[in-house]
XYZ file of N, CA and C in Angstrom:
384
model
N -37.097 20.866 4.171
C -35.780 20.444 4.636
C -34.750 21.305 4.017
N -33.741 21.741 4.755
C -32.685 22.548 4.213
C -31.631 21.652 3.549
N -30.701 22.223 2.864
C -29.626 21.491 2.169
C -28.653 21.076 3.213
N -28.259 19.744 3.251
C -27.211 19.242 4.187
C -25.984 18.846 3.343
N -24.873 19.306 3.900
C -23.639 19.035 3.097
C -22.653 18.165 3.999
N -21.906 17.352 3.347
C -20.891 16.440 4.006
C -19.725 16.307 3.077
N -18.632 15.887 3.762
C -17.333 15.805 3.028
C -16.853 14.351 3.067
N -16.241 13.860 1.967
C -15.692 12.501 2.021
C -14.354 12.593 1.333
N -13.363 11.735 1.757
C -12.049 11.652 1.259
C -11.672 10.264 1.035
N -10.828 9.994 -0.075
C -10.290 8.721 -0.309
C -9.139 8.919 -1.253
N -7.940 8.418 -0.838
C -6.683 8.621 -1.591
C -6.438 10.108 -1.836
N -6.410 10.578 -3.012
C -6.209 11.952 -3.331
C -7.476 12.650 -3.648
N -8.604 11.948 -3.499
C -9.920 12.563 -3.928
C -10.622 13.209 -2.744
N -11.301 14.325 -3.045
C -12.156 15.018 -2.057
C -13.501 15.212 -2.721
N -14.590 14.869 -1.931
C -15.921 14.920 -2.464
C -16.827 15.693 -1.566
N -17.548 16.743 -2.073
C -18.548 17.437 -1.253
C -19.895 17.096 -1.801
N -20.757 16.683 -0.906
C -22.121 16.278 -1.263
C -23.111 17.181 -0.621
N -24.023 17.735 -1.439
C -25.143 18.624 -0.919
C -26.435 17.782 -1.139
N -27.084 17.450 -0.046
C -28.230 16.575 -0.081
C -29.468 17.330 0.212
N -30.518 17.259 -0.538
C -31.800 17.933 -0.363
C -32.974 17.036 -0.656
N -34.096 17.398 -0.247
C -35.316 16.630 -0.475
C -35.559 16.712 -2.002
N -35.980 15.572 -2.606
C -36.211 15.543 -3.996
C -36.697 14.313 -4.601
N -36.258 13.916 -5.743
C -36.790 12.778 -6.482
C -35.768 11.649 -6.791
N -34.500 11.875 -6.325
C -33.458 10.839 -6.507
C -32.485 11.174 -7.615
N -32.457 12.466 -7.978
C -31.559 12.904 -9.049
C -30.095 13.068 -8.441
N -29.066 12.551 -9.130
C -27.703 12.663 -8.599
C -26.875 13.331 -9.743
N -26.323 14.545 -9.415
C -25.438 15.133 -10.408
C -24.046 15.237 -9.819
N -23.029 14.873 -10.623
C -21.632 14.987 -10.202
C -20.929 15.882 -11.120
N -20.388 16.989 -10.565
C -19.676 18.090 -11.309
C -20.513 18.524 -12.566
N -21.838 18.717 -12.299
C -22.685 19.220 -13.282
C -23.246 18.243 -14.305
N -22.822 16.939 -14.235
C -23.295 15.917 -15.158
C -24.056 14.876 -14.344
N -24.954 14.122 -15.044
C -25.551 12.988 -14.353
C -24.498 12.056 -13.952
N -24.726 11.283 -12.745
C -23.707 10.421 -12.278
C -23.371 9.232 -13.234
N -24.346 8.824 -13.976
C -24.160 7.769 -14.963
C -23.242 8.182 -16.131
N -23.277 9.456 -16.410
C -22.437 10.063 -17.455
C -21.054 10.379 -16.956
N -20.906 10.681 -15.664
C -19.653 11.011 -15.110
C -18.828 9.727 -14.767
N -19.503 8.838 -14.072
C -18.899 7.471 -13.790
C -19.508 6.444 -14.745
N -18.761 6.129 -15.803
C -19.344 5.321 -16.868
C -19.375 3.881 -16.518
N -18.567 3.368 -15.593
C -18.511 1.951 -15.229
C -19.643 1.552 -14.337
N -20.231 0.451 -14.591
C -21.470 -0.027 -13.849
C -21.155 -0.262 -12.356
N -20.065 -0.931 -12.024
C -19.734 -1.202 -10.668
C -19.441 0.019 -9.875
N -18.899 1.036 -10.477
C -18.624 2.347 -9.796
C -20.007 3.001 -9.474
N -20.934 3.001 -10.535
C -22.269 3.584 -10.271
C -22.981 2.904 -9.048
N -22.848 1.538 -9.061
C -23.477 0.797 -7.909
C -22.933 1.154 -6.632
N -21.645 1.348 -6.513
C -21.041 1.749 -5.277
C -21.451 3.161 -4.842
N -21.742 4.041 -5.802
C -22.172 5.297 -5.450
C -23.537 5.351 -4.853
N -24.472 4.658 -5.397
C -25.860 4.672 -4.847
C -26.130 3.652 -3.801
N -25.156 2.882 -3.399
C -25.443 1.768 -2.421
C -25.756 2.294 -1.019
N -25.301 3.436 -0.542
C -25.730 3.924 0.781
C -27.190 4.259 0.752
N -27.713 4.769 -0.372
C -29.150 5.044 -0.510
C -30.014 3.812 -0.579
N -29.458 2.785 -1.152
C -30.180 1.524 -1.240
C -30.206 0.785 0.124
N -29.114 0.925 0.945
C -29.073 0.326 2.146
C -30.201 0.824 3.155
N -30.504 2.142 3.065
C -31.485 2.717 3.909
C -32.871 2.840 3.137
N -32.865 2.312 1.858
C -34.047 2.376 1.064
C -34.627 3.749 0.862
N -33.786 4.626 0.313
C -34.154 6.025 0.101
C -33.625 6.512 -1.321
N -33.703 5.626 -2.332
C -33.174 6.003 -3.652
C -33.907 7.214 -4.192
N -35.225 7.276 -3.918
C -36.035 8.301 -4.626
C -36.534 9.332 -3.678
N -35.861 9.465 -2.543
C -36.263 10.504 -1.579
C -35.413 11.797 -1.646
N -34.122 11.650 -2.040
C -33.231 12.864 -1.938
C -32.509 13.073 -3.222
N -32.275 14.407 -3.462
C -31.479 14.812 -4.582
C -30.002 15.037 -4.066
N -29.135 14.685 -4.880
C -27.654 14.866 -4.507
C -26.949 15.700 -5.534
N -26.239 16.718 -5.108
C -25.368 17.571 -5.890
C -23.985 17.255 -5.375
N -23.055 16.826 -6.223
C -21.733 16.348 -5.798
C -20.691 17.180 -6.501
N -19.697 17.687 -5.747
C -18.530 18.288 -6.358
C -17.347 17.376 -5.879
N -16.592 16.894 -6.845
C -15.485 15.988 -6.578
C -14.358 16.353 -7.413
N -13.144 16.241 -6.846
C -11.902 16.544 -7.594
C -10.761 15.738 -6.965
N -9.694 15.543 -7.814
C -8.529 14.876 -7.364
C -8.587 13.377 -7.539
N -7.440 12.716 -7.805
C -7.416 11.273 -7.804
C -8.006 10.750 -9.121
N -8.335 9.444 -9.135
C -8.911 8.725 -10.201
C -10.464 8.518 -9.932
N -11.058 7.887 -10.897
C -12.520 7.603 -10.801
C -12.895 6.702 -9.600
N -12.090 5.709 -9.266
C -12.383 4.736 -8.202
C -12.304 5.524 -6.850
N -11.176 6.334 -6.702
C -11.126 7.026 -5.391
C -12.225 8.211 -5.272
N -12.544 8.785 -6.361
C -13.606 9.703 -6.348
C -14.959 9.080 -6.026
N -15.253 7.931 -6.517
C -16.495 7.250 -6.194
C -16.553 6.843 -4.773
N -15.459 6.375 -4.197
C -15.366 5.968 -2.786
C -15.435 7.141 -1.852
N -14.893 8.252 -2.207
C -14.981 9.497 -1.425
C -16.418 9.950 -1.447
N -17.107 9.900 -2.567
C -18.456 10.352 -2.701
C -19.407 9.380 -1.856
N -19.104 8.095 -1.859
C -19.863 7.126 -1.089
C -19.772 7.504 0.380
N -18.517 7.822 0.902
C -18.462 8.219 2.340
C -19.191 9.541 2.556
N -19.095 10.489 1.639
C -19.759 11.737 1.885
C -21.329 11.634 1.899
N -21.809 10.721 1.051
C -23.316 10.435 1.012
C -23.718 9.799 2.303
N -22.919 8.924 2.811
C -23.309 8.187 4.092
C -23.200 9.211 5.223
N -22.285 10.075 5.281
C -22.221 11.085 6.344
C -23.399 12.013 6.250
N -23.776 12.422 5.022
C -24.890 13.315 4.963
C -26.199 12.617 5.410
N -26.417 11.336 5.052
C -27.560 10.611 5.445
C -27.664 10.446 7.074
N -26.527 10.319 7.662
C -26.485 10.232 9.121
C -26.793 11.568 9.754
N -26.443 12.623 9.118
C -26.787 13.973 9.610
C -28.346 14.169 9.552
N -29.021 13.580 8.630
C -30.409 13.591 8.510
C -31.069 12.878 9.643
N -30.649 11.573 9.824
C -31.254 10.697 10.798
C -30.202 9.842 11.306
N -29.998 9.876 12.646
C -28.990 9.153 13.372
C -29.219 7.615 13.317
N -30.439 7.187 13.017
C -30.845 5.761 12.980
C -30.203 5.071 11.766
N -29.773 5.896 10.781
C -29.182 5.319 9.560
C -27.693 4.859 9.873
N -27.184 5.309 10.947
C -25.742 5.006 11.186
C -25.392 3.476 11.270
N -26.253 2.734 12.011
C -25.915 1.326 12.254
C -25.959 0.446 10.970
N -26.997 0.647 10.057
C -26.934 -0.153 8.857
C -25.731 0.274 7.868
N -25.458 1.574 7.825
C -24.366 2.015 6.997
C -22.993 1.550 7.682
N -22.945 1.601 8.945
C -21.671 1.182 9.608
C -21.448 -0.377 9.380
N -22.595 -1.067 9.386
C -22.434 -2.502 9.132
C -21.827 -2.889 7.769
N -22.161 -1.988 6.827
C -21.588 -2.189 5.452
C -20.239 -1.537 5.292
N -19.706 -0.899 6.352
C -18.356 -0.219 6.405
C -18.407 1.027 5.458
N -19.514 1.696 5.400
C -19.618 2.928 4.561
C -19.299 4.171 5.398
N -19.167 3.997 6.731
C -18.882 5.217 7.563
C -17.438 5.332 7.927
N -16.563 4.384 7.528
C -15.173 4.469 7.866
C -14.325 5.066 6.733
N -13.525 5.934 7.113
C -12.577 6.611 6.118
C -11.386 5.732 5.813
N -11.220 5.305 4.631
C -10.149 4.402 4.186
C -8.853 5.342 4.152
N -7.953 5.183 5.066
C -6.831 6.135 5.235
C -5.575 5.753 4.374
N -5.750 4.704 3.676
C -4.556 4.252 2.873
C -4.232 5.344 1.735
N -2.970 5.710 1.746
C -2.437 6.711 0.789
C -1.193 6.087 0.105
N -0.846 6.714 -1.007
C 0.360 6.293 -1.732
C 1.582 6.704 -0.921
N 2.520 5.812 -0.697
C 3.730 6.103 0.050
C 4.657 6.916 -0.828
N 5.342 7.831 -0.231
C 6.199 8.752 -0.964
C 7.468 8.065 -1.432
N 8.036 8.558 -2.561
C 9.271 7.985 -3.077
C 10.423 8.470 -2.251
N 11.375 7.427 -1.885
C 12.594 7.740 -1.136
C 13.716 7.991 -2.036
N 14.680 8.794 -1.622
C 15.869 9.082 -2.445
C 16.813 7.850 -2.468
N 17.487 7.652 -3.544
C 18.358 6.477 -3.657
C 17.596 5.203 -4.090
N 16.369 5.325 -4.343
C 15.441 4.199 -4.738
C 14.644 4.585 -5.930
N 14.322 3.608 -6.801
C 13.500 3.956 -7.966
C 12.024 4.208 -7.626
N 11.509 3.596 -6.600
C 10.161 3.796 -6.081
C 10.185 3.939 -4.611
N 9.063 3.793 -3.983
C 8.951 3.972 -2.543
C 9.877 2.906 -1.755
N 9.719 1.649 -2.177
C 10.496 0.544 -1.480
C 11.380 -0.220 -2.405
N 11.108 -0.216 -3.632
C 11.921 -1.017 -4.638
C 13.350 -0.572 -4.656
N 14.246 -1.507 -4.711
C 15.700 -1.114 -4.786
C 16.258 -1.506 -6.082
N 17.420 -0.904 -6.434
C 18.131 -1.373 -7.608
C 18.695 -2.683 -7.422
N 19.098 -3.450 -8.475
C 19.559 -4.759 -8.382
C 20.879 -4.745 -7.565
N 21.072 -5.683 -6.637
C 22.235 -5.702 -5.813
C 23.310 -6.531 -6.572
N 24.518 -5.977 -6.633
C 25.664 -6.679 -7.220
C 26.748 -6.974 -6.120
N 27.055 -8.180 -5.908
C 28.061 -8.524 -4.861
C 29.448 -8.165 -5.324
N 29.820 -8.317 -6.627
C 31.103 -8.029 -7.210
C 30.965 -6.989 -8.314
C-alpha cells in the first residue's frame, strides 16, 4: 500500500496526515502523539476515528500540524485522519460521518472592529 495523505483544518490549525500500512504508530511533528498532546481527552479524540472503524493497529500515521492551539490542532488532525481513511476504503465513510468526523467545523474567530474593544463588545454607554 502506498502512502495516502489528507488535509484537515480547524480554527487556525492545519494538519497534514500521511497514512501507511503499519503497526499503529502515530507521530506528530516528530514526537509520539502522547508526548505532543499531553492531555488524555485530546489523545482520545485523535485516535477515535481509528477506533470507530476498528483499525488501531493497522496503520502508521505521520502528522505535520501547525497553527492555533492544541485543541484546534487535535480536531484538525482528527478530520485529516478521517479523510485519509475514507480514501483507503469508501465504506468507512458512513460510520465516520455518523460520529460527525467528516465535517469541517468552519467556526473562526471574528475579527476586531474599529471603535470597539473587541469584535462586538462596546464601551460603556453614558447618557450624560
